Coordinates of C-alpha atoms in Angstrom, one line a residue:
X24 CA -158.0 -199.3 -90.4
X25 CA -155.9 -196.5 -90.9
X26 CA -157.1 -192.9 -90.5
X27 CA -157.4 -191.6 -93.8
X28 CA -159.1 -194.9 -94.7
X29 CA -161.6 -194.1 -92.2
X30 CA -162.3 -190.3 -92.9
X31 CA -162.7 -190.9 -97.0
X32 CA -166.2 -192.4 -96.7
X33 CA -167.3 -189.7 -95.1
X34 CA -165.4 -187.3 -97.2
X35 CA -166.8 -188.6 -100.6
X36 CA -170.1 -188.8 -99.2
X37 CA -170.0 -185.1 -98.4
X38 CA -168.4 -184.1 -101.6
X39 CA -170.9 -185.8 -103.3
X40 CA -174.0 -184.3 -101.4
X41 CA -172.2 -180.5 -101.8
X42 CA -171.4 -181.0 -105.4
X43 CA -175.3 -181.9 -105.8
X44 CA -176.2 -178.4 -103.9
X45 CA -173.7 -176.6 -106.6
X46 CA -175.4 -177.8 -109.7
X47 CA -178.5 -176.0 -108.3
X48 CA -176.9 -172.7 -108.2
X49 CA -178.7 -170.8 -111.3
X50 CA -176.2 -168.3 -112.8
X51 CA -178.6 -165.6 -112.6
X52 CA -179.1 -165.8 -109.1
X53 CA -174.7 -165.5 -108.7
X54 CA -174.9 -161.9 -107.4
X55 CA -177.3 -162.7 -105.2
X56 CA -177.8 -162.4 -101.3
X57 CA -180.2 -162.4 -98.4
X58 CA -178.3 -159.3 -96.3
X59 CA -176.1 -156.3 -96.8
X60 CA -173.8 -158.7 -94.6
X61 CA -174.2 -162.0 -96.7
X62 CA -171.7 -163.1 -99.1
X63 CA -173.1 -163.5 -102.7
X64 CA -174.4 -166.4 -103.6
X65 CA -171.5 -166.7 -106.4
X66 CA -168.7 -165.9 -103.7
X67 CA -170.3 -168.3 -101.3
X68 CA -170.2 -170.8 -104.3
X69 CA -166.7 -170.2 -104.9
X70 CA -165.5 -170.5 -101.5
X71 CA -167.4 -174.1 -100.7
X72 CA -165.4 -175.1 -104.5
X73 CA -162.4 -174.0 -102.9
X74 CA -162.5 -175.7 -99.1
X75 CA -161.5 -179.0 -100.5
X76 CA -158.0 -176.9 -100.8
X77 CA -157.7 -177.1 -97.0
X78 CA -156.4 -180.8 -96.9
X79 CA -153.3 -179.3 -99.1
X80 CA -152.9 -176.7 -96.3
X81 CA -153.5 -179.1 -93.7
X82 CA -151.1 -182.4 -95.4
X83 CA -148.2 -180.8 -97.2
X84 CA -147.7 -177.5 -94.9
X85 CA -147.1 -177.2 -90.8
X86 CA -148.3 -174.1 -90.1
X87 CA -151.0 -171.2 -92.2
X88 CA -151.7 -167.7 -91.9
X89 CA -155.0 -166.3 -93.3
X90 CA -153.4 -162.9 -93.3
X91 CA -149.4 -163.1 -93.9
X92 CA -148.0 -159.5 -92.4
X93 CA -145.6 -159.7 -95.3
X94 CA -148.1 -161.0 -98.1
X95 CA -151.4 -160.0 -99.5
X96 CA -153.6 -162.4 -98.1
X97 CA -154.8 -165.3 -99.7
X98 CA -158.1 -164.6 -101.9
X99 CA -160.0 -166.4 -104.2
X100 CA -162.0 -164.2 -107.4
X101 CA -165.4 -165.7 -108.0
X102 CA -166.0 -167.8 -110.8
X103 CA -168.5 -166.6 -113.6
X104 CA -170.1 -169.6 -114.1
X105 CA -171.8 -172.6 -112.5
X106 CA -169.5 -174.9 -114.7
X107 CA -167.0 -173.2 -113.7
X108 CA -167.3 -173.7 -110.1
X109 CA -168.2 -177.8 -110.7
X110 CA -164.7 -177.8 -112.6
X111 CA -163.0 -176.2 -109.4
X112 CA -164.5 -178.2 -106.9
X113 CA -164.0 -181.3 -108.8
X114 CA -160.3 -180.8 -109.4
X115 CA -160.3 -179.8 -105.7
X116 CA -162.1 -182.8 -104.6
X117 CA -160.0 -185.1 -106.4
X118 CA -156.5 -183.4 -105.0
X119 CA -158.0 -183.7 -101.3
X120 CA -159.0 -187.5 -102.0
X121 CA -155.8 -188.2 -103.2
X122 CA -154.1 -186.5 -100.1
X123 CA -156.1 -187.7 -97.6
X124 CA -155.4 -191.1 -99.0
X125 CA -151.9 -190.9 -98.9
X126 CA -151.6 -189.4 -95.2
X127 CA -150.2 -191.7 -93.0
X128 CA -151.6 -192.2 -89.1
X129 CA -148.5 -190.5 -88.2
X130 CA -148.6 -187.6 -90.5
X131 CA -152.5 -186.8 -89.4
X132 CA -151.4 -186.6 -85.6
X133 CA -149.0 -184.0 -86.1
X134 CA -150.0 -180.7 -85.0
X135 CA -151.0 -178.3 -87.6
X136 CA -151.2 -174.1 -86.6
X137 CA -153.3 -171.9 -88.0
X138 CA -152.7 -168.3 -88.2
X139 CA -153.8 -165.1 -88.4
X140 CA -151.4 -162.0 -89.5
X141 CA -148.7 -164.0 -88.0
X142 CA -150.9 -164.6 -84.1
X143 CA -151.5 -168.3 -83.8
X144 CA -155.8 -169.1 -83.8
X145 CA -155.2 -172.1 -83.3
X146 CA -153.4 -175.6 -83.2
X147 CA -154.9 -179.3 -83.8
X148 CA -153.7 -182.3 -85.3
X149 CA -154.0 -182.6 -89.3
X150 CA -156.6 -185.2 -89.0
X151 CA -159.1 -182.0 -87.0
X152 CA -158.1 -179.4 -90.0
X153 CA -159.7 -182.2 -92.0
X154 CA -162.4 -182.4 -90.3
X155 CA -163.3 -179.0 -88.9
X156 CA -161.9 -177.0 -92.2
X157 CA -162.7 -179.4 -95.0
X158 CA -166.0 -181.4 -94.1
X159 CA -167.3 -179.2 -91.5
X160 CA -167.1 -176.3 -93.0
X161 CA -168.1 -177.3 -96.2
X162 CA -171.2 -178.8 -94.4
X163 CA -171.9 -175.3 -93.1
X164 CA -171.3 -173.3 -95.9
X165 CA -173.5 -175.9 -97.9
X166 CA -176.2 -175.6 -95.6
X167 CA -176.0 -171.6 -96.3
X168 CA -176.4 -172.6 -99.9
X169 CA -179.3 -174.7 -99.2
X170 CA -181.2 -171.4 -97.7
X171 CA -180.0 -169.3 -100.8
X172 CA -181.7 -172.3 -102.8
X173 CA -184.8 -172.2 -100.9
X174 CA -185.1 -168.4 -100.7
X175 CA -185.1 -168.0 -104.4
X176 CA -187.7 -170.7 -104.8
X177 CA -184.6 -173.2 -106.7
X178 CA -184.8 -176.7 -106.0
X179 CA -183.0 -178.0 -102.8
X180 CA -181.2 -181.5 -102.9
X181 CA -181.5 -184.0 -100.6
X182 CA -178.8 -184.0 -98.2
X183 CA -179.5 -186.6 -95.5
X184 CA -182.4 -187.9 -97.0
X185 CA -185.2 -186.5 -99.0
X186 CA -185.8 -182.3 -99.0
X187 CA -188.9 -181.1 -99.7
X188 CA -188.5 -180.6 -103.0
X189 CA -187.8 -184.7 -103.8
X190 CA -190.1 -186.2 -101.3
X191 CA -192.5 -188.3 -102.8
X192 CA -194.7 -188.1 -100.0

């Protein structure tokens, strides 16, 4: 089994539980957030809908910088809507799937270098950028949404098996 064929279970299966936590997210709650330091519940929102754009990043380029000393930096505006961000992350989803699918054994091992205003962070092969940047960090970020959830009395989906809001014990 090749790579890719052995991360994309895992991938849907993750996609599928975070796109769950996004239909939660009421719009009136988008400005949202626990702390002064906290991102908004909407700009959290927007960012898990964008991490699926991390296998692009990862698959078709060899090295990125967060914070190009030539560039503005890369920067998402957050979306105005709940359907809007389901439209995003399901576009981005797809994209990733159909990346990941096509990545060969070879292509994942190649070292991949992430940047910071042109100082290397990091390096890893592909196949870690997909799985630190796109599932684990969507896991965490999802998880941050699952407080948000909780904290504004909103319905929290199962994840791993039944929250506390859908078990029927």
């Amino acid at each position: 089994m090749s790579l890719s064929q052995a991360l994309l279970p895992e991938f849907d299966n993750e996609m599928m539980i975070t796109r769950k936590t996004l239909a939660q997210i009421p719009e009136d709650k988008f400005d949202w957030k626990p702390h002064d330091k906290s991102a908004t519940l909407g700009s959290l929102a927007t960012h898990l809908a964008n991490l699926p754009t991390w296998a692009s990043l990862a698959i078709e380029k060899d090295v990125f910088d967060l914070a190009p000393p030539d560039a503005p930096a890369p920067h998402a505006t957050p979306a105005a809507t709940r359907d809007e961000i389901l439209e995003t992350f399901d576009r981005n989803v797809a994209a990733a799937r159909e990346l990941i699918a096509a990545a060969s054994d070879e292509q994942l091992a190649q070292k991949w270098t992430l940047l910071n205003g042109g100082k290397e962070i990091m390096s890893l092969p592909r196949v870690g950028v997909l799985r630190g940047f796109v599932m684990n960090h969507t896991i965490h970020h999802r998880a941050q949404v699952g407080v948000y959830l909780r904290l504004n009395d909103v319905p929290v989906p199962s994840v791993y098996g039944p929250s506390a809001d859908e078990n029927p014990f």
